[in-house]
Short mmCIF file of C-alpha atoms in Angstrom, two decimals:
data_model
loop_
_atom_site.label_atom_id
_atom_site.label_comp_id
_atom_site.label_asym_id
_atom_site.label_seq_id
_atom_site.Cartn_x
_atom_site.Cartn_y
_atom_site.Cartn_z
CA MET A 1 136.49 159.54 117.77
CA LEU A 2 138.61 158.82 114.71
CA SER A 3 142.14 160.17 114.65
CA GLN A 4 143.21 162.58 111.90
CA SER A 5 145.13 159.82 110.10
CA CYS A 6 142.11 157.49 110.30
CA ILE A 7 139.93 160.21 108.79
CA TYR A 8 142.49 160.59 105.99
CA LEU A 9 142.37 156.84 105.42
CA CYS A 10 138.57 156.98 105.14
CA LEU A 11 138.74 159.84 102.67
CA LEU A 12 141.39 158.05 100.64
CA LEU A 13 139.29 154.94 100.08
CA SER A 14 135.95 156.73 99.83
CA GLY A 15 137.45 158.91 97.12
CA PHE A 16 138.51 155.78 95.28
CA PHE A 17 134.95 154.38 95.42
CA GLY A 18 133.81 157.50 93.63
CA ILE A 19 135.93 156.78 90.55
CA LEU A 20 135.23 153.08 90.20
CA VAL A 21 133.10 151.82 87.33
CA THR A 22 131.11 148.66 86.89
CA GLY A 23 131.76 145.81 84.50
CA GLU A 24 134.56 143.44 83.61
CA PHE A 25 138.19 144.36 83.90
CA TYR A 26 140.18 141.68 82.04
CA SER A 27 138.44 142.36 78.71
CA SER A 28 139.70 145.96 78.53
CA ILE A 29 143.18 147.34 79.24
CA ASP A 30 141.59 150.71 80.02
CA LYS A 31 139.58 149.03 82.80
CA MET A 32 142.72 147.22 83.98
CA GLU A 33 144.32 150.62 84.54
CA ILE A 34 141.55 151.32 87.08
CA LEU A 35 142.61 148.18 88.96
CA GLY A 36 146.17 149.52 89.03
CA GLU A 37 144.88 152.73 90.61
CA MET A 38 142.88 150.63 93.06
CA GLU A 39 145.95 148.72 94.20
CA GLU A 40 147.91 151.96 94.60
CA THR A 41 145.12 153.18 96.88
CA LEU A 42 145.23 149.96 98.89
CA VAL A 43 149.00 150.24 99.26
CA GLU A 44 148.70 153.82 100.52
CA ALA A 45 145.87 152.89 102.92
CA THR A 46 147.84 149.93 104.26
CA HIS A 47 150.95 152.08 104.67
CA ILE A 48 148.96 154.57 106.73
CA TYR A 49 147.59 151.75 108.87
CA LEU A 50 151.07 150.32 109.47
CA VAL A 51 152.46 153.73 110.39
CA GLN A 52 149.62 154.15 112.88
CA GLN A 53 150.31 150.69 114.28
CA GLN A 54 153.99 151.53 114.67
CA GLN A 55 153.11 154.77 116.45
CA GLN A 56 150.76 152.88 118.75
CA PHE A 57 153.41 150.24 119.39
CA GLN A 58 155.96 152.94 120.25
CA LEU A 59 153.43 154.53 122.63
CA LEU A 60 152.80 151.20 124.38
CA SER A 61 156.48 150.34 124.49
CA SER A 62 157.30 153.75 125.96
CA PHE A 63 154.61 153.29 128.62
CA VAL A 64 155.89 149.83 129.61
CA ASP A 65 159.52 151.07 129.72
CA ARG A 66 158.50 153.95 131.97
CA ILE A 67 156.72 151.61 134.41
CA ARG A 68 159.73 149.29 134.42
CA ARG A 69 161.95 152.22 135.35
CA GLU A 70 159.54 153.11 138.15
CA HIS A 71 159.76 149.58 139.56
CA ALA A 72 163.55 149.51 139.19
CA SER A 73 163.71 152.76 141.12
CA ALA A 74 161.45 151.28 143.83
CA SER A 75 163.75 148.25 144.14
CA GLU A 76 166.80 150.47 144.55
CA MET A 77 165.08 152.49 147.25
CA HIS A 78 164.07 149.29 149.07
CA GLU A 79 167.69 148.11 149.04
CA GLN A 80 168.64 151.43 150.62
CA ASN A 81 165.98 150.91 153.35
CA GLU A 82 163.78 153.57 151.76
CA GLU A 83 160.19 152.75 150.92
CA TYR A 84 159.14 153.96 147.51
CA LEU A 85 155.45 154.06 148.33
CA GLU A 86 155.98 156.03 151.51
CA GLN A 87 156.40 159.02 149.24
CA PRO A 88 152.87 160.37 148.64
CA LEU A 89 153.49 161.37 145.03
CA GLN A 90 154.75 157.89 144.12
CA ALA A 91 151.77 156.31 145.88
CA PHE A 92 149.44 158.61 143.94
CA ARG A 93 151.08 157.73 140.65
CA LEU A 94 150.71 154.01 141.29
CA ILE A 95 147.02 154.35 142.04
CA LYS A 96 146.56 156.65 139.07
CA ARG A 97 148.25 154.18 136.74
CA LEU A 98 146.10 151.30 137.93
CA VAL A 99 142.88 153.30 137.82
CA ILE A 100 143.45 155.28 134.62
CA ASP A 101 146.53 154.32 132.58
CA TRP A 102 146.21 150.54 132.66
CA LYS A 103 142.47 150.74 132.07
CA ASP A 104 143.06 152.95 129.01
CA LEU A 105 145.72 150.55 127.83
CA ASN A 106 143.46 147.54 128.23
CA HIS A 107 140.69 149.37 126.41
CA LEU A 108 143.07 150.29 123.60
CA LEU A 109 144.27 146.70 123.23
CA ALA A 110 140.77 145.25 123.51
CA MET A 111 139.20 147.64 121.03
CA ASN A 112 142.16 147.91 118.65
CA GLU A 113 140.46 150.80 116.92
CA LEU A 114 143.06 151.10 114.19
CA LYS A 115 142.64 147.48 113.13
CA ALA A 116 138.85 147.74 113.32
CA ASN A 117 138.83 150.90 111.18
CA TYR A 118 141.13 149.34 108.59
CA ARG A 119 139.05 146.15 108.46
CA ASN A 120 135.84 148.16 108.11
CA LEU A 121 137.29 150.03 105.16
CA LEU A 122 138.30 146.78 103.47
CA ASP A 123 134.84 145.36 104.17
CA GLU A 124 133.37 148.38 102.45
CA MET A 125 135.42 147.56 99.38
CA ASP A 126 134.23 143.95 99.47
CA LYS A 127 130.64 145.17 99.47
CA GLU A 128 131.30 146.90 96.19
CA VAL A 129 130.85 143.56 94.41
CA GLU A 130 130.25 145.19 91.04
CA VAL A 131 133.58 146.93 90.97
CA LEU A 132 136.00 144.35 92.34
CA PRO A 133 137.48 141.53 90.27
CA ASN A 134 136.28 138.04 91.14
CA LEU A 135 137.19 134.45 90.27
CA GLU A 136 135.55 134.79 86.87
CA GLU A 137 137.84 137.73 86.15
CA LEU A 138 140.88 135.67 87.15
CA GLN A 139 139.84 132.82 84.89
CA GLY A 140 139.21 135.28 82.05
CA ALA A 141 142.73 136.65 82.43
CA ILE A 142 144.16 133.11 82.44
CA LYS A 143 142.20 132.26 79.29
CA GLY A 144 143.85 135.30 77.72
CA LEU A 145 147.32 133.96 78.58
CA VAL A 146 146.43 130.53 77.16
CA ARG A 147 145.13 132.22 74.02
CA LEU A 148 148.53 133.84 73.56
CA GLN A 149 150.09 130.40 73.91
CA ASP A 150 147.78 128.94 71.28
CA VAL A 151 148.13 131.71 68.71
CA TYR A 152 151.81 132.57 69.10
CA ASN A 153 153.19 129.12 70.00
CA LEU A 154 154.37 130.21 73.44
CA THR A 155 155.21 127.77 76.21
CA ALA A 156 154.37 128.24 79.87
CA SER A 157 158.10 128.83 80.46
CA ASP A 158 158.11 131.59 77.83
CA LEU A 159 155.35 133.46 79.60
CA ALA A 160 156.76 132.81 83.09
CA ASP A 161 160.14 134.19 81.98
CA GLY A 162 158.50 137.29 80.47
CA ASN A 163 159.51 136.17 76.97
CA LEU A 164 156.62 137.42 74.86
CA ASN A 165 156.97 136.22 71.30
CA GLY A 166 160.74 136.67 71.32
CA LYS A 167 160.69 139.98 73.19
CA LYS A 168 162.06 139.92 76.74
CA THR A 169 160.03 141.97 79.22
CA ASP A 170 160.61 142.92 82.85
CA SER A 171 157.63 140.82 83.98
CA ALA A 172 158.06 137.30 85.33
CA LEU A 173 155.93 134.75 87.18
CA ASN A 174 156.97 132.90 90.33
CA TRP A 175 156.03 129.35 91.29
CA ARG A 176 152.87 130.49 93.10
CA ASP A 177 151.65 132.38 90.00
CA CYS A 178 152.23 129.33 87.81
CA PHE A 179 150.55 127.08 90.37
CA GLU A 180 147.45 129.29 90.48
CA ILE A 181 147.23 129.29 86.68
CA GLY A 182 147.47 125.48 86.72
CA VAL A 183 144.79 125.20 89.41
CA GLN A 184 142.35 127.43 87.56
CA LEU A 185 142.97 125.62 84.27
CA TYR A 186 142.25 122.35 86.10
CA GLU A 187 138.98 123.81 87.39
CA MET A 188 138.11 124.85 83.83
CA ALA A 189 138.86 121.27 82.62
CA GLU A 190 141.78 122.49 80.47
CA TYR A 191 143.88 119.58 81.69
CA LYS A 192 146.72 119.58 79.15
CA ARG A 193 147.46 123.23 79.74
CA ALA A 194 146.98 122.76 83.49
CA LEU A 195 149.63 120.02 83.48
CA GLU A 196 152.12 122.25 81.67
CA TRP A 197 151.73 125.02 84.25
CA LEU A 198 151.76 122.70 87.27
CA VAL A 199 154.94 120.98 86.08
CA LEU A 200 156.51 124.43 85.66
CA ALA A 201 155.39 125.41 89.18
CA ASP A 202 157.08 122.28 90.56
CA LYS A 203 160.27 123.12 88.66
CA LEU A 204 160.34 126.71 89.94
CA LEU A 205 159.64 125.51 93.47
CA ASP A 206 162.90 123.55 93.42
CA GLU A 207 164.70 126.90 93.40
CA VAL A 208 162.87 128.15 96.51
CA GLN A 209 164.59 127.91 99.88
CA GLY A 210 162.74 127.73 103.19
CA ASP A 211 161.06 125.56 105.79
CA ASP A 212 157.69 125.68 104.03
CA THR A 213 158.85 124.29 100.69
CA LEU A 214 157.65 120.78 101.51
CA LYS A 215 154.19 122.08 102.29
CA MET A 216 154.20 124.07 99.06
CA ALA A 217 155.33 121.05 97.05
CA THR A 218 152.51 119.03 98.59
CA GLU A 219 149.96 121.47 97.16
CA VAL A 220 151.52 121.23 93.70
CA TYR A 221 151.72 117.42 93.75
CA GLU A 222 148.10 117.07 94.83
CA TYR A 223 146.91 118.95 91.75
CA LEU A 224 149.45 117.19 89.55
CA ALA A 225 147.99 113.84 90.62
CA LEU A 226 144.44 115.02 89.99
CA THR A 227 145.41 116.35 86.57
CA TYR A 228 147.13 113.10 85.57
CA ILE A 229 143.98 111.21 86.55
CA GLU A 230 141.79 113.46 84.40
CA LEU A 231 144.15 112.89 81.47
CA GLY A 232 143.84 109.13 81.94
CA GLU A 233 147.43 108.72 83.15
CA LYS A 234 146.55 106.73 86.26
CA ASP A 235 149.98 105.16 86.78
CA THR A 236 151.70 108.54 86.74
CA ALA A 237 149.09 109.86 89.16
CA GLN A 238 149.76 107.00 91.57
CA GLU A 239 153.52 107.61 91.36
CA THR A 240 152.91 111.25 92.22
CA LEU A 241 150.73 110.34 95.21
CA THR A 242 153.24 107.77 96.39
CA LYS A 243 155.94 110.43 96.39
CA LEU A 244 153.70 112.57 98.55
CA LEU A 245 153.31 109.73 101.05
CA THR A 246 157.09 109.36 101.33
CA TRP A 247 157.22 112.97 102.49
CA ASN A 248 154.38 112.59 104.97
CA SER A 249 152.86 109.18 105.71
CA ALA A 250 149.99 110.82 107.60
CA HIS A 251 149.05 113.01 104.64
CA PRO A 252 145.45 112.50 103.43
CA THR A 253 146.90 111.53 100.07
CA GLN A 254 146.02 107.93 100.86
CA HIS A 255 142.35 108.90 100.96
CA ILE A 256 142.69 110.83 97.70
CA GLN A 257 144.17 107.75 96.07
CA ALA A 258 141.35 105.56 97.35
CA TYR A 259 138.82 108.07 96.03
CA LEU A 260 140.47 108.23 92.63
CA ASP A 261 140.49 104.44 92.39
CA HIS A 262 136.71 104.36 92.54
CA ARG A 263 135.63 107.21 90.34
CA MET A 264 135.32 107.83 86.64
CA PRO A 265 137.56 110.54 85.26
CA LYS A 266 135.88 113.66 83.95
CA CYS A 267 136.00 114.28 80.25
CA PRO A 268 138.41 117.05 79.32
CA ILE A 269 137.00 119.86 77.23
CA LYS A 270 137.61 119.12 73.57
CA LYS A 271 138.60 122.31 71.85
CA GLU A 272 137.54 122.30 68.22
CA ASP A 273 139.54 124.82 66.25
CA PHE A 274 137.45 126.95 63.95
CA GLU A 275 137.79 126.74 60.19
CA TYR A 276 140.93 128.43 58.87
CA PHE A 277 142.48 128.29 62.37
CA SER A 278 145.93 127.31 61.12
CA ASP A 279 145.89 130.07 58.49
CA TYR A 280 144.64 132.54 61.10
CA VAL A 281 147.45 131.62 63.52
CA ARG A 282 150.13 131.91 60.87
CA LEU A 283 148.90 135.32 59.73
CA CYS A 284 148.64 136.54 63.33
CA GLN A 285 152.33 135.73 63.65
CA GLY A 286 153.05 137.91 60.63
CA LYS A 287 153.75 135.00 58.29
CA ARG A 288 152.09 134.84 54.89
CA LEU A 289 150.92 131.55 53.43
CA PRO A 290 152.51 130.17 50.25
CA GLU A 291 150.80 131.98 47.36
CA ILE A 292 149.82 130.67 43.95
CA LYS A 293 151.13 133.02 41.28
CA THR A 294 148.43 134.55 39.07
CA ASN A 295 148.29 137.05 36.23
CA GLN A 296 146.71 139.66 38.52
CA SER A 297 148.50 142.94 38.94
CA SER A 298 150.25 143.38 42.25
CA PRO A 299 148.99 145.69 45.05
CA ARG A 300 150.83 149.00 45.25
CA CYS A 301 151.25 152.15 47.33
CA TYR A 302 150.41 155.57 45.90
CA LEU A 303 149.37 159.14 46.71
CA ASP A 304 145.79 160.06 45.77
CA SER A 305 144.91 163.75 45.40
CA ASN A 306 141.98 163.29 42.99
CA ARG A 307 139.59 161.28 45.15
CA HIS A 308 138.10 164.32 46.87
CA ALA A 309 138.81 168.03 47.35
CA TYR A 310 139.91 167.18 50.90
CA PHE A 311 143.09 165.69 49.49
CA LYS A 312 144.13 168.28 46.89
CA LEU A 313 146.73 169.89 49.12
CA SER A 314 147.47 166.85 51.26
CA PRO A 315 147.24 163.70 49.12
CA LEU A 316 145.82 160.57 50.66
CA LYS A 317 148.45 157.90 51.38
CA VAL A 318 147.05 154.62 50.06
CA GLU A 319 148.36 151.07 50.35
CA GLN A 320 146.55 148.37 48.44
CA VAL A 321 146.96 145.22 50.49
CA ASN A 322 144.56 143.15 48.35
CA LEU A 323 142.93 143.72 44.96
CA ASP A 324 140.07 141.23 44.74
CA PRO A 325 138.37 141.85 47.08
CA ASP A 326 139.66 145.37 47.58
CA ILE A 327 141.31 145.90 50.95
CA ASN A 328 143.07 149.25 51.31
CA ILE A 329 144.92 151.05 54.11
CA TYR A 330 144.83 154.85 54.29
CA TYR A 331 147.61 156.33 56.41
CA GLY A 332 147.48 159.52 58.48
CA VAL A 333 143.71 159.86 58.38
CA LEU A 334 143.68 161.23 61.95
CA ASN A 335 146.51 162.90 63.85
CA ASP A 336 147.38 162.41 67.53
CA ASN A 337 145.39 165.43 68.74
CA GLN A 338 142.28 164.31 66.88
CA ILE A 339 142.62 160.82 68.33
CA LYS A 340 142.99 162.28 71.83
CA SER A 341 139.75 164.20 71.30
CA ILE A 342 137.94 161.00 70.31
CA LEU A 343 139.33 159.07 73.27
CA ARG A 344 138.29 161.87 75.64
CA LEU A 345 134.72 161.47 74.37
CA SER A 346 134.86 157.71 74.96
CA ASP A 347 136.16 158.26 78.50
CA GLU A 348 132.94 160.09 79.33
CA LEU A 349 130.92 156.91 78.65
CA ASP A 350 130.71 153.62 80.54
CA SER A 351 132.17 150.86 78.40
CA PHE A 352 130.60 147.41 78.26
CA ARG A 353 131.58 143.95 77.05
CA SER A 354 131.59 143.54 73.28
CA THR A 355 129.25 140.96 71.77
CA HIS A 356 128.87 139.23 68.45
CA ARG A 357 125.90 137.86 66.54
CA LYS A 358 122.57 138.31 68.39
CA TYR A 359 124.34 140.08 71.25
CA VAL A 360 126.10 136.95 72.49
CA ILE A 361 128.93 137.35 75.00
CA SER A 362 131.59 134.67 74.64
CA ASP A 363 135.33 134.07 74.43
CA MET A 364 135.05 134.54 70.67
CA ARG A 365 135.40 138.26 71.30
CA ILE A 366 137.34 139.75 74.22
CA SER A 367 137.04 143.53 74.30
CA GLN A 368 134.92 146.36 75.63
CA GLN A 369 133.26 149.10 73.65
CA VAL A 370 131.30 152.33 73.58
CA TRP A 371 129.27 153.96 70.81
CA LEU A 372 130.08 157.52 69.73
CA ASN A 373 127.59 159.63 67.80
CA TYR A 374 128.45 162.50 65.47
CA SER A 375 127.29 165.42 67.62
CA SER A 376 130.84 166.58 68.44
CA PRO A 377 133.04 168.52 65.99
CA ILE A 378 135.75 165.83 65.88
CA MET A 379 133.25 163.06 65.16
CA ARG A 380 131.58 165.11 62.42
CA THR A 381 135.00 165.72 60.90
CA TYR A 382 135.86 162.04 60.95
CA ARG A 383 132.51 161.06 59.41
CA GLN A 384 133.18 163.49 56.55
CA LEU A 385 136.64 161.99 56.08
CA VAL A 386 135.19 158.47 55.89
CA GLY A 387 132.70 159.70 53.30
CA ALA A 388 135.44 161.39 51.28
CA ILE A 389 137.66 158.30 51.33
CA SER A 390 134.95 155.71 50.67
CA GLY A 391 132.97 157.81 48.20
CA PHE A 392 129.76 156.64 49.86
CA ASN A 393 126.67 158.57 50.87
CA MET A 394 126.86 158.90 54.66
CA THR A 395 123.12 159.15 55.31
CA ASN A 396 122.85 155.54 56.46
CA VAL A 397 125.99 155.25 58.50
CA GLU A 398 126.08 153.66 61.95
CA ILE A 399 127.50 155.60 64.85
CA MET A 400 131.11 154.67 65.53
CA GLN A 401 131.89 151.66 67.70
CA LEU A 402 135.08 152.23 69.71
CA ALA A 403 136.60 149.03 71.08
CA ASN A 404 139.42 148.49 73.57
CA TYR A 405 141.01 145.04 73.88
CA GLY A 406 141.95 143.31 77.13
CA ILE A 407 144.35 140.55 78.25
CA GLY A 408 144.87 138.39 75.17
CA GLY A 409 142.03 140.42 73.65
CA HIS A 410 140.92 139.26 70.21
CA TYR A 411 138.00 138.71 67.85
CA GLU A 412 137.93 135.34 66.11
CA PRO A 413 137.26 135.15 62.34
CA HIS A 414 133.87 136.67 61.52
CA ILE A 415 132.05 138.66 58.86
CA ASP A 416 130.54 142.13 59.29
CA TYR A 417 127.53 141.86 56.96
CA MET A 418 124.25 140.70 58.47
CA GLY A 419 123.06 138.54 55.60
CA SER A 420 119.53 137.52 54.73
CA PRO A 421 117.07 138.03 56.31
CA LEU A 422 118.11 141.40 57.60
CA PRO A 423 117.12 142.40 61.15
CA PRO A 424 113.99 144.62 61.13
CA TYR A 425 115.98 147.72 62.11
CA TYR A 426 118.20 147.24 59.01
CA ALA A 427 115.40 146.61 56.53
CA LYS A 428 115.27 150.16 55.14
CA ARG A 429 118.96 150.89 55.59
CA GLY A 430 120.21 147.79 53.81
CA ASP A 431 123.14 145.62 54.85
CA ARG A 432 126.60 146.82 55.81
CA ILE A 433 128.14 147.55 52.44
CA SER A 434 131.56 148.50 53.85
CA THR A 435 133.68 148.58 56.98
CA SER A 436 135.95 151.52 57.82
CA MET A 437 138.17 150.64 60.78
CA ILE A 438 140.61 153.16 62.16
CA TYR A 439 143.45 152.31 64.53
CA LEU A 440 143.41 154.67 67.52
CA SER A 441 146.65 153.31 68.98
CA ASP A 442 149.81 151.52 68.02
CA VAL A 443 150.18 148.02 69.46
CA GLN A 444 153.56 146.92 70.77
CA GLN A 445 153.04 143.27 69.87
CA GLY A 446 150.22 141.32 68.25
CA GLY A 447 146.75 142.67 67.52
CA TYR A 448 147.00 142.30 63.73
CA THR A 449 143.89 142.41 61.55
CA VAL A 450 143.93 139.32 59.33
CA PHE A 451 141.89 137.99 56.42
CA PRO A 452 142.47 134.21 56.55
CA THR A 453 141.04 133.41 53.09
CA GLN A 454 142.98 136.22 51.42
CA ASN A 455 146.43 135.68 52.96
CA VAL A 456 146.40 139.22 54.32
CA PHE A 457 147.55 140.60 57.64
CA VAL A 458 147.62 144.25 58.65
CA LYS A 459 149.66 145.64 61.53
CA PRO A 460 147.90 148.37 63.54
CA VAL A 461 149.34 151.81 62.81
CA LYS A 462 147.92 154.67 64.84
CA GLY A 463 145.88 157.07 62.73
CA SER A 464 145.56 154.73 59.74
CA MET A 465 142.25 153.41 58.44
CA ILE A 466 141.57 150.12 56.71
CA LEU A 467 138.53 149.85 54.41
CA TRP A 468 136.91 146.91 52.67
CA TYR A 469 133.58 146.07 51.05
CA ASN A 470 131.38 143.50 52.76
CA GLN A 471 129.12 143.16 49.72
CA LEU A 472 129.70 142.56 46.05
CA ARG A 473 128.35 145.12 43.59
CA SER A 474 125.33 142.85 43.18
CA LEU A 475 124.76 143.38 46.94
CA ASN A 476 125.32 139.69 47.58
CA PRO A 477 127.54 139.11 50.61
CA ASP A 478 131.25 138.79 49.93
CA HIS A 479 132.33 135.79 51.99
CA ARG A 480 135.98 136.54 51.20
CA THR A 481 135.91 139.39 53.70
CA LEU A 482 136.09 136.97 56.62
CA HIS A 483 138.47 138.70 59.04
CA ALA A 484 139.72 138.60 62.60
CA GLY A 485 141.46 140.66 65.26
CA CYS A 486 144.47 138.73 66.57
CA ALA A 487 145.22 138.44 70.28
CA VAL A 488 147.11 141.39 71.75
CA ILE A 489 150.42 140.23 73.23
CA GLU A 490 151.61 143.53 74.65
CA GLY A 491 150.28 147.07 74.62
CA ILE A 492 146.85 148.61 74.11
CA LYS A 493 144.70 148.13 71.04
CA ARG A 494 141.97 150.68 70.37
CA ILE A 495 139.96 150.73 67.16
CA GLY A 496 136.97 152.61 65.79
CA ASN A 497 134.52 150.90 63.42
CA ILE A 498 132.12 152.69 61.11
CA TRP A 499 129.73 150.61 59.02
CA ILE A 500 128.08 152.20 55.98
CA HIS A 501 124.83 150.69 54.71
CA SER A 502 123.80 149.95 51.14
CA SER A 503 120.78 152.27 50.88
CA TYR A 504 121.40 155.47 48.88
CA GLN A 505 124.56 154.02 47.34
CA GLU A 506 123.02 153.20 43.91
CA PHE A 507 125.00 155.93 42.15
CA ARG A 508 128.06 155.75 44.38
CA ARG A 509 128.74 152.06 43.74
CA PRO A 510 126.43 150.91 40.93
CA CYS A 511 125.37 147.28 41.03
CA THR A 512 125.87 144.80 38.20
CA LEU A 513 123.70 142.08 36.74
CA ASN A 514 126.32 139.48 37.57
CA SER A 515 125.62 138.05 41.04
CA GLU A 516 129.26 136.98 41.32
CA GLU A 517 130.60 140.52 41.04
#
């Protein structure tokens, strides 16, 4: 029968199983918070197990001490020419111990019920394969860190020291963390990045004291040698292996070297940066590109109380960030309580990995999303606000897509319009004439929205909405609206997208005969 503490342990973990959800973790910070709760549960369960083990150890120790005292007493009596076992009660106790106590003790040690119960509970968690992170999750998280390096010019040392884009954090990585990143990057054929992390692991290992440091260094040097080989630096690889042999002549390094001498190196993955990558990176860092002066009027900020009756008493705060094409930010569209109401609705739904064109899942877009309809009061209110701000007919509006970004979460440069030919389900609705994107959180670092061809970057401000037109007035696609969501360095990025379609907008945004307008 399980003890009361074992039953509590069962309830603790079984209760956790009830709150777990399926899907990826690394692509959504909200899902990562579930992993944090999971680890807290494991810590508590392990603590309970250790307390039980200590109690059992104290019980066994007390039993052994008591028997030792019995034997010490018997020895003293023998020295005094008194026989311990001649006393009937002592004789009974000896027989009782051998028949009952020692048998119970042997059974307890053989069965080790506490250990078995704890292991069974952990096995139960392992069976929940859909809710536990796996190697793919680990590699996804590492890709996110590398993405931060690429976009924000961060070194492995920057990240390991917790220096995120000039901001010092409390987080730091030890040599084992850096080594694991290097190993996984090697397995993903990202050899240049793997080398950077493995070299850092070796450097950090120099600061570690202990008898096992040589064994640890051996692991690092093995992967360093393999990485040098894949990068075509055979001489450096051989020097690394030779150093290993000086530490341990019996190490299988000699066989590794013989193997490497007779194999062709794998081809590293060649990363081809997308068009406008350099402009995208610079804007993500909050740096504008050199601009050519024109005779155009400059964007401005103003209060608008004439756009709609909604804003008569509380004028709309407008910032023009670009004039041609129009890209505007509207501040204070939703307040904190309204945003909380929207997020509560999203929490009731199971999020899933975001996709891009033709429902493709790839590293181009790292986030998770849900779709929210307009059946709730808050969503109806927000739809009316979008209609009032945009001036569009809201008959053909898509339900809102709410996205949450994960580790290094981003969305590479893309366009929102579908283009010709339209998918069958868009045929009567028309293409996406505009995008209304509201920021549902502030972001501590990173996560800008950028327009690489327009030299525009927008920092997320909670409650503000950014709006742009995806089509010209002629209803031809406006390629200038190419945009991206930059990688999140620190914090949580939540956005809500509403796409309005071109049908029923003839009198709201009249077309022109000029296909270029």
